Short mmCIF file of C-alpha atoms and ligand atoms in Angstrom, two decimals:
data_model
loop_
_atom_site.label_atom_id
_atom_site.label_comp_id
_atom_site.label_asym_id
_atom_site.label_seq_id
_atom_site.Cartn_x
_atom_site.Cartn_y
_atom_site.Cartn_z
CA MET A 1 168.79 209.19 49.34
CA ARG A 2 165.38 207.87 48.25
CA LYS A 3 163.35 206.48 51.15
CA LYS A 4 162.11 203.02 50.30
CA ILE A 5 158.32 202.66 50.12
CA ILE A 6 156.49 199.36 50.61
CA ALA A 7 152.76 199.42 49.82
CA ALA A 8 150.02 196.84 50.39
CA ASN A 9 147.52 196.78 47.53
CA TRP A 10 144.59 194.87 48.97
CA LYS A 11 142.60 195.03 45.71
CA MET A 12 138.96 193.81 46.17
CA ASN A 13 139.70 192.04 49.44
CA MET A 14 139.21 192.69 53.16
CA THR A 15 135.95 193.43 54.94
CA LEU A 16 135.86 195.86 57.88
CA GLY A 17 136.32 193.02 60.34
CA GLU A 18 139.21 191.55 58.37
CA SER A 19 140.87 194.96 58.12
CA GLU A 20 140.68 195.40 61.87
CA ALA A 21 142.09 191.93 62.50
CA PHE A 22 144.92 192.62 60.03
CA PHE A 23 146.09 195.70 61.94
CA GLU A 24 145.89 194.00 65.35
CA THR A 25 148.64 191.67 64.18
CA PHE A 26 150.43 193.87 61.66
CA LEU A 27 151.12 196.85 63.95
CA LEU A 28 152.64 194.59 66.60
CA GLU A 29 154.87 192.86 64.05
CA LEU A 30 155.84 196.14 62.39
CA GLY A 31 157.21 197.92 65.47
CA GLU A 32 158.19 201.59 65.57
CA ASP A 33 161.07 201.72 63.08
CA ARG A 34 160.45 204.37 60.39
CA LYS A 35 163.39 203.74 58.06
CA VAL A 36 161.01 202.35 55.44
CA GLU A 37 157.79 204.11 54.45
CA VAL A 38 154.79 201.78 54.71
CA VAL A 39 151.48 202.37 52.94
CA VAL A 40 148.30 200.29 53.16
CA VAL A 41 145.81 200.60 50.30
CA PRO A 42 142.42 199.11 51.32
CA PRO A 43 139.24 199.04 49.23
CA PHE A 44 137.16 202.27 49.44
CA THR A 45 134.73 200.70 51.91
CA ALA A 46 137.49 200.17 54.49
CA LEU A 47 139.26 203.54 54.10
CA ALA A 48 137.44 205.32 56.91
CA LYS A 49 137.87 202.41 59.30
CA VAL A 50 141.56 201.96 58.52
CA GLY A 51 142.07 205.73 58.72
CA GLU A 52 140.61 205.61 62.24
CA ILE A 53 142.89 202.73 63.23
CA LEU A 54 145.91 204.62 61.86
CA ARG A 55 145.02 208.01 63.35
CA ASP A 56 147.74 207.91 66.00
CA VAL A 57 150.07 205.56 64.14
CA GLN A 58 153.17 207.23 62.67
CA THR A 59 154.52 204.18 60.87
CA VAL A 60 151.79 203.50 58.28
CA LYS A 61 150.15 205.80 55.74
CA LEU A 62 146.82 205.35 54.00
CA GLY A 63 146.35 204.94 50.26
CA ALA A 64 143.38 204.49 47.89
CA GLN A 65 143.16 202.23 44.84
CA ASN A 66 141.67 204.67 42.33
CA MET A 67 139.87 208.00 41.95
CA HIS A 68 138.08 210.12 39.36
CA TRP A 69 139.70 213.29 38.02
CA GLU A 70 136.68 215.59 38.34
CA LYS A 71 135.92 217.47 41.57
CA SER A 72 132.27 216.38 41.89
CA GLY A 73 129.20 215.74 39.77
CA ALA A 74 127.20 213.13 37.93
CA PHE A 75 129.72 210.26 37.89
CA THR A 76 127.82 207.36 39.44
CA GLY A 77 130.11 204.90 41.18
CA GLU A 78 133.11 207.22 41.25
CA ILE A 79 135.07 208.91 44.04
CA CYS A 80 137.01 212.19 43.83
CA ALA A 81 140.25 213.43 45.37
CA GLY A 82 138.48 215.65 47.90
CA MET A 83 136.60 212.66 49.32
CA LEU A 84 139.86 210.81 49.77
CA ARG A 85 141.55 213.81 51.42
CA GLU A 86 138.68 213.97 53.89
CA LEU A 87 139.61 210.43 55.02
CA PHE A 88 143.29 211.39 55.47
CA VAL A 89 144.40 209.44 52.43
CA HIS A 90 148.02 210.27 51.40
CA TYR A 91 148.56 208.11 48.33
CA VAL A 92 146.41 206.97 45.42
CA VAL A 93 147.26 204.08 43.09
CA LEU A 94 146.51 205.03 39.48
CA GLY A 95 146.60 203.06 36.25
CA HIS A 96 147.04 199.65 37.84
CA SER A 97 147.19 197.04 35.07
CA GLU A 98 143.87 195.60 36.28
CA ARG A 99 142.29 199.04 35.77
CA ARG A 100 143.93 199.33 32.38
CA THR A 101 142.94 195.90 31.08
CA LEU A 102 139.64 195.16 32.85
CA PHE A 103 138.23 198.70 33.03
CA GLY A 104 139.62 200.27 29.88
CA GLU A 105 141.85 202.92 31.44
CA SER A 106 144.10 204.54 28.84
CA ASP A 107 147.27 206.54 29.45
CA GLU A 108 145.17 209.64 28.82
CA ILE A 109 142.76 208.76 31.63
CA VAL A 110 145.61 207.86 33.96
CA ASN A 111 147.18 211.23 33.13
CA LYS A 112 144.02 213.17 34.04
CA LYS A 113 143.81 211.32 37.33
CA THR A 114 147.49 211.87 38.09
CA LEU A 115 147.23 215.63 37.52
CA ALA A 116 144.04 215.80 39.61
CA ALA A 117 145.65 213.85 42.46
CA LEU A 118 148.68 216.17 42.52
CA ALA A 119 146.48 219.27 42.37
CA ASN A 120 144.73 217.96 45.50
CA SER A 121 147.88 217.11 47.48
CA LEU A 122 147.51 213.37 47.01
CA ARG A 123 150.64 211.49 45.99
CA PRO A 124 150.00 209.29 42.97
CA ILE A 125 151.47 205.81 42.62
CA VAL A 126 151.36 205.46 38.84
CA CYS A 127 151.58 201.88 37.56
CA ILE A 128 153.22 200.92 34.29
CA GLY A 129 154.47 197.63 32.86
CA GLU A 130 154.51 195.37 29.83
CA THR A 131 152.55 192.20 29.04
CA LEU A 132 154.25 188.88 28.34
CA ALA A 133 153.65 189.23 24.60
CA GLU A 134 155.29 192.66 24.68
CA ARG A 135 158.30 191.30 26.57
CA ASP A 136 158.63 188.36 24.19
CA GLY A 137 158.40 190.80 21.27
CA ASN A 138 161.24 192.95 22.67
CA GLN A 139 158.81 195.81 23.25
CA VAL A 140 159.54 196.46 26.93
CA GLU A 141 161.30 199.81 26.48
CA ALA A 142 158.87 201.06 23.83
CA VAL A 143 155.86 200.20 26.02
CA LEU A 144 157.37 201.81 29.14
CA GLU A 145 158.31 204.94 27.19
CA LYS A 146 154.79 205.27 25.79
CA GLN A 147 153.21 204.78 29.23
CA ILE A 148 155.57 207.29 30.85
CA ARG A 149 155.02 209.93 28.16
CA GLY A 150 151.24 209.37 28.22
CA SER A 151 150.51 208.88 31.92
CA LEU A 152 152.85 211.59 33.19
CA ALA A 153 152.28 214.24 30.50
CA GLY A 154 152.26 217.81 31.74
CA LEU A 155 153.76 217.17 35.20
CA THR A 156 156.26 219.75 36.41
CA ALA A 157 159.60 218.46 37.73
CA ASP A 158 158.37 219.20 41.27
CA GLN A 159 155.22 217.18 40.67
CA LEU A 160 157.25 214.33 39.25
CA GLU A 161 159.27 214.20 42.47
CA GLU A 162 156.03 213.80 44.45
CA THR A 163 154.97 210.91 42.24
CA VAL A 164 155.83 207.27 42.86
CA ILE A 165 156.09 205.01 39.83
CA ALA A 166 155.29 201.31 40.16
CA TYR A 167 156.88 199.08 37.56
CA GLU A 168 154.63 196.02 37.42
CA PRO A 169 155.23 193.60 34.58
CA VAL A 170 151.72 192.30 33.88
CA TRP A 171 152.98 188.71 33.54
CA ALA A 172 154.29 188.81 37.10
CA ILE A 173 151.11 190.06 38.79
CA GLY A 174 149.33 187.39 40.80
CA THR A 175 151.08 184.66 38.84
CA GLY A 176 153.78 183.67 41.30
CA ARG A 177 156.23 184.43 38.51
CA THR A 178 158.50 187.26 39.65
CA ALA A 179 160.79 189.27 37.40
CA THR A 180 164.38 188.39 38.22
CA PRO A 181 166.21 191.12 40.13
CA GLU A 182 168.24 191.76 36.94
CA GLN A 183 165.13 192.09 34.74
CA ALA A 184 163.50 194.42 37.25
CA GLN A 185 166.66 196.50 37.73
CA ALA A 186 167.06 196.89 33.95
CA ALA A 187 163.47 198.15 33.60
CA HIS A 188 163.84 200.52 36.56
CA ALA A 189 167.11 201.94 35.22
CA PHE A 190 165.43 202.49 31.85
CA ILE A 191 162.48 204.26 33.50
CA ARG A 192 164.84 206.56 35.42
CA LYS A 193 166.80 207.31 32.24
CA MET A 194 163.55 208.26 30.46
CA LEU A 195 162.54 210.53 33.35
CA ALA A 196 165.94 212.26 33.18
CA GLN A 197 165.50 212.81 29.47
CA LEU A 198 161.92 214.04 29.66
CA TRP A 199 162.33 216.16 32.84
CA ASN A 200 165.82 216.45 34.31
CA ALA A 201 168.49 214.34 36.01
CA ASP A 202 167.87 215.84 39.44
CA ALA A 203 164.14 215.06 39.46
CA ALA A 204 164.76 211.59 38.00
CA ALA A 205 167.23 210.83 40.79
CA LYS A 206 164.57 211.70 43.40
CA VAL A 207 161.61 209.74 42.00
CA ARG A 208 160.88 206.49 43.78
CA ILE A 209 160.22 203.51 41.55
CA GLN A 210 158.53 200.50 43.15
CA TYR A 211 158.59 196.99 41.76
CA GLY A 212 155.35 194.98 41.81
CA GLY A 213 154.52 191.43 40.76
CA SER A 214 154.53 188.42 43.10
CA VAL A 215 156.68 190.09 45.76
CA LYS A 216 156.88 187.91 48.88
CA PRO A 217 159.15 187.70 51.94
CA SER A 218 161.55 185.27 50.26
CA ASN A 219 162.28 187.42 47.19
CA THR A 220 162.17 190.83 48.87
CA ALA A 221 165.87 191.19 49.72
CA SER A 222 167.13 190.31 46.25
CA LEU A 223 164.73 192.75 44.58
CA MET A 224 164.99 195.60 47.09
CA SER A 225 168.80 195.53 47.05
CA GLN A 226 168.88 196.59 43.38
CA PRO A 227 170.11 200.19 43.00
CA ASP A 228 167.06 201.55 41.16
CA ILE A 229 164.38 199.61 43.05
CA ASP A 230 162.98 201.88 45.74
CA GLY A 231 160.21 199.76 47.15
CA ALA A 232 157.44 197.33 46.36
CA LEU A 233 153.75 197.32 45.55
CA VAL A 234 152.55 194.07 47.06
CA GLY A 235 149.24 192.40 46.20
CA GLY A 236 148.55 188.84 47.32
CA ALA A 237 151.28 188.68 49.97
CA SER A 238 150.03 191.88 51.61
CA LEU A 239 146.82 190.23 52.82
CA ASP A 240 148.76 188.28 55.44
CA PRO A 241 149.80 190.66 58.23
CA ARG A 242 152.81 188.59 59.27
CA GLY A 243 154.01 188.10 55.72
CA PHE A 244 153.60 191.76 54.86
CA ALA A 245 155.45 192.79 58.03
CA GLU A 246 158.22 190.40 57.04
CA ILE A 247 158.52 192.12 53.65
CA VAL A 248 159.01 195.43 55.47
CA GLN A 249 161.54 193.84 57.88
CA GLU A 250 163.53 192.33 55.00
CA THR A 251 163.71 195.78 53.42
CA ARG A 252 164.77 197.45 56.69
CA LYS A 253 167.55 194.90 57.12
CA LEU A 254 169.12 196.09 53.87
CA LEU A 255 169.37 199.59 55.31
CA ALA A 256 170.80 198.60 58.68
P1 LIG B 301 150.76 190.52 43.36
O1 LIG B 301 150.09 191.91 42.87
O2 LIG B 301 151.75 190.90 44.44
O3 LIG B 301 149.63 189.72 43.86
O4 LIG B 301 151.45 189.94 42.18
C1 LIG B 301 150.84 193.08 42.73
C2 LIG B 301 149.96 194.20 42.26
O5 LIG B 301 149.08 193.95 41.42
O6 LIG B 301 150.12 195.35 42.70
#
């Protein structure tokens, strides 16, 4: 049984004060239930603060939005895995489509980061997904296959099982336009089939695949009830503590 994982990707939002205010409300709304794994991914500047808030909290894990693959050195503006570990970070989002399109991250770069994260006991959340032009051109499977082969090259089956994949169709991110549950399920099933082919069926059955792209409380149940959808990576709707808690509650309800 794959444990569902709901993550809040705050992107370049939330000051220290706003982060604190978020958790005052969110932790009350969330309660103690641990059926669903919950991850909050603040900007780097709020990691230490949020880590402090979560120190004695068992229900929420900490994630980071990016990292560099080298251990240390002359990489102005970058942050390495060891620095994240020091702040008790568990997960790191890699290859988000905004990183790929706005900051030039290739599959090769995402691959280096993924291997470095795993080597440092961080669990990568590796994002993949097609653009609207690629979907309209019937390229969805070809694009996903290329991203999987490139971003996850060289992982052992054990490492693959530690990795979370986020399927985020670029046209659904921040647009209010969600993939239908059927479209998302079809992409997730394809991703799992590729993983079985490239690694093995057992590892593929264990990998969690999140959906991301305009997830909100009202569409959570229909997406999360699909057999190959194992969670959500939530952007905009994760900035509202009540709304994000509701997304977790909707997911828990499906497991009750
Ligand atoms: P969104 O973002 O929920 O605002 O569409 C999702 C993401 O980019 O991870």
